[in-house]
Amino acid sequence: MPRIEVTLHGSLRRYAPGGSALTEVRVDEGMTLGGILELLGIARHSVSFGAVNGRKAAFDRVPCDGDKVAFFSPFSGG
């Protein structure tokens, strides 16, 4: 089972186990970023985008063992 380091930014932190923004999850082989969201109980519409190893990635991307995944909540500025 691949181990993925997941960082949840902004309002998504409330979904992190133990309330920490950074967590490590074990995923099934071939699981996509969208699947990781489901695993963590996060609705897709709650996320503006995801990244793998610091690069924006599609939700159908399959991360590899040891990858660093980040999810960002929608935000606005002014």
mmCIF file of N, CA and C in Angstrom:
data_model
loop_
_atom_site.group_PDB
_atom_site.id
_atom_site.type_symbol
_atom_site.label_atom_id
_atom_site.label_comp_id
_atom_site.label_asym_id
_atom_site.label_seq_id
_atom_site.Cartn_x
_atom_site.Cartn_y
_atom_site.Cartn_z
ATOM 1 N N MET A 1 0.842 -1.187 0.000
ATOM 2 C CA MET A 1 0.000 0.000 0.000
ATOM 3 C C MET A 1 0.882 1.244 0.000
ATOM 4 N N PRO A 2 0.708 2.088 -0.984
ATOM 5 C CA PRO A 2 1.489 3.328 -1.002
ATOM 6 C C PRO A 2 1.153 4.230 0.180
ATOM 7 N N ARG A 3 2.173 4.935 0.671
ATOM 8 C CA ARG A 3 1.985 5.933 1.727
ATOM 9 C C ARG A 3 2.130 7.308 1.090
ATOM 10 N N ILE A 4 1.145 8.142 1.328
ATOM 11 C CA ILE A 4 1.093 9.482 0.754
ATOM 12 C C ILE A 4 1.028 10.492 1.889
ATOM 13 N N GLU A 5 1.849 11.526 1.810
ATOM 14 C CA GLU A 5 1.786 12.616 2.781
ATOM 15 C C GLU A 5 0.785 13.637 2.246
ATOM 16 N N VAL A 6 -0.229 13.939 3.031
ATOM 17 C CA VAL A 6 -1.295 14.843 2.598
ATOM 18 C C VAL A 6 -1.316 16.081 3.489
ATOM 19 N N THR A 7 -1.326 17.245 2.850
ATOM 20 C CA THR A 7 -1.469 18.512 3.557
ATOM 21 C C THR A 7 -2.789 19.142 3.141
ATOM 22 N N LEU A 8 -3.571 19.540 4.124
ATOM 23 C CA LEU A 8 -4.862 20.176 3.871
ATOM 24 C C LEU A 8 -4.754 21.648 4.248
ATOM 25 N N HIS A 9 -5.054 22.510 3.295
ATOM 26 C CA HIS A 9 -4.925 23.952 3.508
ATOM 27 C C HIS A 9 -6.285 24.608 3.732
ATOM 28 N N GLY A 10 -6.240 25.715 4.457
ATOM 29 C CA GLY A 10 -7.443 26.510 4.678
ATOM 30 C C GLY A 10 -8.497 25.752 5.460
ATOM 31 N N SER A 11 -9.737 25.906 5.031
ATOM 32 C CA SER A 11 -10.862 25.299 5.750
ATOM 33 C C SER A 11 -10.875 23.772 5.665
ATOM 34 N N LEU A 12 -10.052 23.194 4.805
ATOM 35 C CA LEU A 12 -10.008 21.731 4.687
ATOM 36 C C LEU A 12 -9.355 21.070 5.902
ATOM 37 N N ARG A 13 -8.638 21.833 6.698
ATOM 38 C CA ARG A 13 -7.960 21.270 7.872
ATOM 39 C C ARG A 13 -8.921 20.571 8.821
ATOM 40 N N ARG A 14 -10.171 20.982 8.808
ATOM 41 C CA ARG A 14 -11.132 20.356 9.725
ATOM 42 C C ARG A 14 -11.339 18.871 9.414
ATOM 43 N N TYR A 15 -10.943 18.427 8.217
ATOM 44 C CA TYR A 15 -11.089 17.024 7.840
ATOM 45 C C TYR A 15 -9.868 16.182 8.214
ATOM 46 N N ALA A 16 -8.808 16.823 8.654
ATOM 47 C CA ALA A 16 -7.572 16.104 8.963
ATOM 48 C C ALA A 16 -7.716 15.297 10.245
ATOM 49 N N PRO A 17 -7.273 14.046 10.220
ATOM 50 C CA PRO A 17 -7.295 13.247 11.442
ATOM 51 C C PRO A 17 -6.464 13.932 12.525
ATOM 52 N N GLY A 18 -7.026 14.122 13.696
ATOM 53 C CA GLY A 18 -6.326 14.756 14.799
ATOM 54 C C GLY A 18 -6.218 16.262 14.679
ATOM 55 N N GLY A 19 -6.818 16.844 13.642
ATOM 56 C CA GLY A 19 -6.812 18.294 13.488
ATOM 57 C C GLY A 19 -5.526 18.888 12.934
ATOM 58 N N SER A 20 -4.559 18.045 12.600
ATOM 59 C CA SER A 20 -3.301 18.531 12.043
ATOM 60 C C SER A 20 -3.444 18.742 10.540
ATOM 61 N N ALA A 21 -2.818 19.783 10.004
ATOM 62 C CA ALA A 21 -2.909 20.058 8.570
ATOM 63 C C ALA A 21 -2.171 19.006 7.753
ATOM 64 N N LEU A 22 -1.211 18.326 8.362
ATOM 65 C CA LEU A 22 -0.386 17.337 7.671
ATOM 66 C C LEU A 22 -0.679 15.958 8.224
ATOM 67 N N THR A 23 -0.913 15.010 7.330
ATOM 68 C CA THR A 23 -1.176 13.643 7.757
ATOM 69 C C THR A 23 -0.620 12.675 6.722
ATOM 70 N N GLU A 24 -0.342 11.482 7.147
ATOM 71 C CA GLU A 24 0.102 10.442 6.216
ATOM 72 C C GLU A 24 -1.024 9.430 6.079
ATOM 73 N N VAL A 25 -1.342 9.079 4.847
ATOM 74 C CA VAL A 25 -2.397 8.094 4.612
ATOM 75 C C VAL A 25 -1.852 6.959 3.759
ATOM 76 N N ARG A 26 -2.367 5.788 4.011
ATOM 77 C CA ARG A 26 -2.072 4.626 3.166
ATOM 78 C C ARG A 26 -3.249 4.467 2.221
ATOM 79 N N VAL A 27 -2.932 4.331 0.953
ATOM 80 C CA VAL A 27 -3.987 4.253 -0.058
ATOM 81 C C VAL A 27 -3.841 2.969 -0.866
ATOM 82 N N ASP A 28 -4.928 2.561 -1.483
ATOM 83 C CA ASP A 28 -4.876 1.407 -2.373
ATOM 84 C C ASP A 28 -4.075 1.764 -3.620
ATOM 85 N N GLU A 29 -3.404 0.794 -4.168
ATOM 86 C CA GLU A 29 -2.661 0.977 -5.409
ATOM 87 C C GLU A 29 -3.605 1.521 -6.476
ATOM 88 N N GLY A 30 -3.205 2.564 -7.164
ATOM 89 C CA GLY A 30 -4.018 3.138 -8.232
ATOM 90 C C GLY A 30 -5.038 4.173 -7.783
ATOM 91 N N MET A 31 -5.081 4.477 -6.473
ATOM 92 C CA MET A 31 -6.055 5.470 -5.989
ATOM 93 C C MET A 31 -5.678 6.856 -6.510
ATOM 94 N N THR A 32 -6.662 7.590 -6.967
ATOM 95 C CA THR A 32 -6.466 8.929 -7.509
ATOM 96 C C THR A 32 -6.553 9.983 -6.403
ATOM 97 N N LEU A 33 -6.239 11.227 -6.767
ATOM 98 C CA LEU A 33 -6.422 12.316 -5.817
ATOM 99 C C LEU A 33 -7.885 12.414 -5.400
ATOM 100 N N GLY A 34 -8.794 12.223 -6.346
ATOM 101 C CA GLY A 34 -10.222 12.222 -6.026
ATOM 102 C C GLY A 34 -10.576 11.132 -5.031
ATOM 103 N N GLY A 35 -9.952 9.978 -5.166
ATOM 104 C CA GLY A 35 -10.171 8.878 -4.230
ATOM 105 C C GLY A 35 -9.657 9.200 -2.836
ATOM 106 N N ILE A 36 -8.534 9.920 -2.768
ATOM 107 C CA ILE A 36 -8.001 10.332 -1.472
ATOM 108 C C ILE A 36 -8.971 11.291 -0.799
ATOM 109 N N LEU A 37 -9.555 12.195 -1.578
ATOM 110 C CA LEU A 37 -10.568 13.097 -1.013
ATOM 111 C C LEU A 37 -11.714 12.301 -0.406
ATOM 112 N N GLU A 38 -12.207 11.309 -1.148
ATOM 113 C CA GLU A 38 -13.301 10.470 -0.638
ATOM 114 C C GLU A 38 -12.879 9.761 0.644
ATOM 115 N N LEU A 39 -11.659 9.230 0.658
ATOM 116 C CA LEU A 39 -11.138 8.525 1.821
ATOM 117 C C LEU A 39 -11.142 9.428 3.059
ATOM 118 N N LEU A 40 -10.838 10.700 2.858
ATOM 119 C CA LEU A 40 -10.801 11.655 3.964
ATOM 120 C C LEU A 40 -12.164 12.278 4.257
ATOM 121 N N GLY A 41 -13.181 11.937 3.459
ATOM 122 C CA GLY A 41 -14.527 12.460 3.682
ATOM 123 C C GLY A 41 -14.709 13.891 3.214
ATOM 124 N N ILE A 42 -13.920 14.293 2.207
ATOM 125 C CA ILE A 42 -13.974 15.660 1.699
ATOM 126 C C ILE A 42 -14.730 15.676 0.370
ATOM 127 N N ALA A 43 -15.758 16.511 0.292
ATOM 128 C CA ALA A 43 -16.528 16.644 -0.951
ATOM 129 C C ALA A 43 -15.677 17.359 -1.995
ATOM 130 N N ARG A 44 -15.712 16.876 -3.213
ATOM 131 C CA ARG A 44 -14.910 17.434 -4.308
ATOM 132 C C ARG A 44 -15.160 18.936 -4.487
ATOM 133 N N HIS A 45 -16.400 19.378 -4.322
ATOM 134 C CA HIS A 45 -16.703 20.795 -4.520
ATOM 135 C C HIS A 45 -16.104 21.688 -3.431
ATOM 136 N N SER A 46 -15.576 21.080 -2.364
ATOM 137 C CA SER A 46 -14.941 21.837 -1.287
ATOM 138 C C SER A 46 -13.480 22.155 -1.576
ATOM 139 N N VAL A 47 -12.958 21.644 -2.687
ATOM 140 C CA VAL A 47 -11.541 21.776 -3.016
ATOM 141 C C VAL A 47 -11.381 22.547 -4.317
ATOM 142 N N SER A 48 -10.546 23.580 -4.317
ATOM 143 C CA SER A 48 -10.328 24.328 -5.555
ATOM 144 C C SER A 48 -9.324 23.606 -6.452
ATOM 145 N N PHE A 49 -8.272 23.031 -5.859
ATOM 146 C CA PHE A 49 -7.334 22.239 -6.653
ATOM 147 C C PHE A 49 -6.443 21.409 -5.745
ATOM 148 N N GLY A 50 -5.780 20.439 -6.357
ATOM 149 C CA GLY A 50 -4.828 19.600 -5.650
ATOM 150 C C GLY A 50 -3.467 19.716 -6.301
ATOM 151 N N ALA A 51 -2.449 19.301 -5.578
ATOM 152 C CA ALA A 51 -1.083 19.339 -6.095
ATOM 153 C C ALA A 51 -0.345 18.078 -5.653
ATOM 154 N N VAL A 52 0.590 17.644 -6.490
ATOM 155 C CA VAL A 52 1.454 16.518 -6.159
ATOM 156 C C VAL A 52 2.894 17.013 -6.268
ATOM 157 N N ASN A 53 3.621 16.887 -5.173
ATOM 158 C CA ASN A 53 5.013 17.333 -5.109
ATOM 159 C C ASN A 53 5.182 18.774 -5.576
ATOM 160 N N GLY A 54 4.245 19.629 -5.160
ATOM 161 C CA GLY A 54 4.342 21.042 -5.434
ATOM 162 C C GLY A 54 3.846 21.504 -6.793
ATOM 163 N N ARG A 55 3.277 20.580 -7.580
ATOM 164 C CA ARG A 55 2.770 20.945 -8.900
ATOM 165 C C ARG A 55 1.284 20.637 -8.990
ATOM 166 N N LYS A 56 0.531 21.598 -9.502
ATOM 167 C CA LYS A 56 -0.912 21.418 -9.647
ATOM 168 C C LYS A 56 -1.190 20.127 -10.423
ATOM 169 N N ALA A 57 -2.196 19.381 -9.963
ATOM 170 C CA ALA A 57 -2.490 18.082 -10.564
ATOM 171 C C ALA A 57 -3.999 17.883 -10.695
ATOM 172 N N ALA A 58 -4.391 17.148 -11.708
ATOM 173 C CA ALA A 58 -5.799 16.805 -11.927
ATOM 174 C C ALA A 58 -6.251 15.800 -10.873
ATOM 175 N N PHE A 59 -7.546 15.783 -10.620
ATOM 176 C CA PHE A 59 -8.090 14.886 -9.599
ATOM 177 C C PHE A 59 -8.058 13.416 -10.023
ATOM 178 N N ASP A 60 -7.763 13.150 -11.296
ATOM 179 C CA ASP A 60 -7.624 11.756 -11.733
ATOM 180 C C ASP A 60 -6.162 11.285 -11.685
ATOM 181 N N ARG A 61 -5.281 12.120 -11.187
ATOM 182 C CA ARG A 61 -3.855 11.773 -11.059
ATOM 183 C C ARG A 61 -3.685 10.714 -9.982
ATOM 184 N N VAL A 62 -2.827 9.732 -10.252
ATOM 185 C CA VAL A 62 -2.516 8.675 -9.289
ATOM 186 C C VAL A 62 -1.139 8.975 -8.688
ATOM 187 N N PRO A 63 -1.087 9.350 -7.420
ATOM 188 C CA PRO A 63 0.214 9.615 -6.801
ATOM 189 C C PRO A 63 0.960 8.315 -6.509
ATOM 190 N N CYS A 64 2.281 8.437 -6.394
ATOM 191 C CA CYS A 64 3.142 7.285 -6.103
ATOM 192 C C CYS A 64 3.517 7.261 -4.624
ATOM 193 N N ASP A 65 4.000 6.124 -4.189
ATOM 194 C CA ASP A 65 4.453 5.971 -2.814
ATOM 195 C C ASP A 65 5.456 7.075 -2.482
ATOM 196 N N GLY A 66 5.230 7.758 -1.359
ATOM 197 C CA GLY A 66 6.131 8.802 -0.914
ATOM 198 C C GLY A 66 5.842 10.190 -1.456
ATOM 199 N N ASP A 67 4.881 10.304 -2.367
ATOM 200 C CA ASP A 67 4.533 11.626 -2.899
ATOM 201 C C ASP A 67 3.925 12.503 -1.830
ATOM 202 N N LYS A 68 4.061 13.801 -2.031
ATOM 203 C CA LYS A 68 3.449 14.793 -1.144
ATOM 204 C C LYS A 68 2.274 15.421 -1.887
ATOM 205 N N VAL A 69 1.099 15.228 -1.343
ATOM 206 C CA VAL A 69 -0.138 15.720 -1.949
ATOM 207 C C VAL A 69 -0.675 16.861 -1.089
ATOM 208 N N ALA A 70 -1.171 17.896 -1.748
ATOM 209 C CA ALA A 70 -1.777 19.015 -1.025
ATOM 210 C C ALA A 70 -3.122 19.339 -1.665
ATOM 211 N N PHE A 71 -4.086 19.693 -0.827
ATOM 212 C CA PHE A 71 -5.392 20.116 -1.304
ATOM 213 C C PHE A 71 -5.646 21.522 -0.769
ATOM 214 N N PHE A 72 -6.223 22.363 -1.617
ATOM 215 C CA PHE A 72 -6.460 23.762 -1.276
ATOM 216 C C PHE A 72 -7.948 24.071 -1.353
ATOM 217 N N SER A 73 -8.439 24.748 -0.335
ATOM 218 C CA SER A 73 -9.840 25.157 -0.332
ATOM 219 C C SER A 73 -9.976 26.413 -1.190
ATOM 220 N N PRO A 74 -11.189 26.660 -1.703
ATOM 221 C CA PRO A 74 -11.408 27.912 -2.443
ATOM 222 C C PRO A 74 -11.142 29.107 -1.537
ATOM 223 N N PHE A 75 -10.599 30.140 -2.101
ATOM 224 C CA PHE A 75 -10.333 31.353 -1.333
ATOM 225 C C PHE A 75 -10.575 32.564 -2.214
ATOM 226 N N SER A 76 -10.688 33.676 -1.574
ATOM 227 C CA SER A 76 -10.885 34.919 -2.328
ATOM 228 C C SER A 76 -10.027 36.004 -1.706
ATOM 229 N N GLY A 77 -9.790 36.995 -2.456
ATOM 230 C CA GLY A 77 -8.968 38.083 -1.961
ATOM 231 C C GLY A 77 -9.536 39.414 -2.436
ATOM 232 N N GLY A 78 -8.922 40.440 -2.021
ATOM 233 C CA GLY A 78 -9.443 41.715 -2.446
ATOM 234 C C GLY A 78 -8.465 42.823 -2.239
#
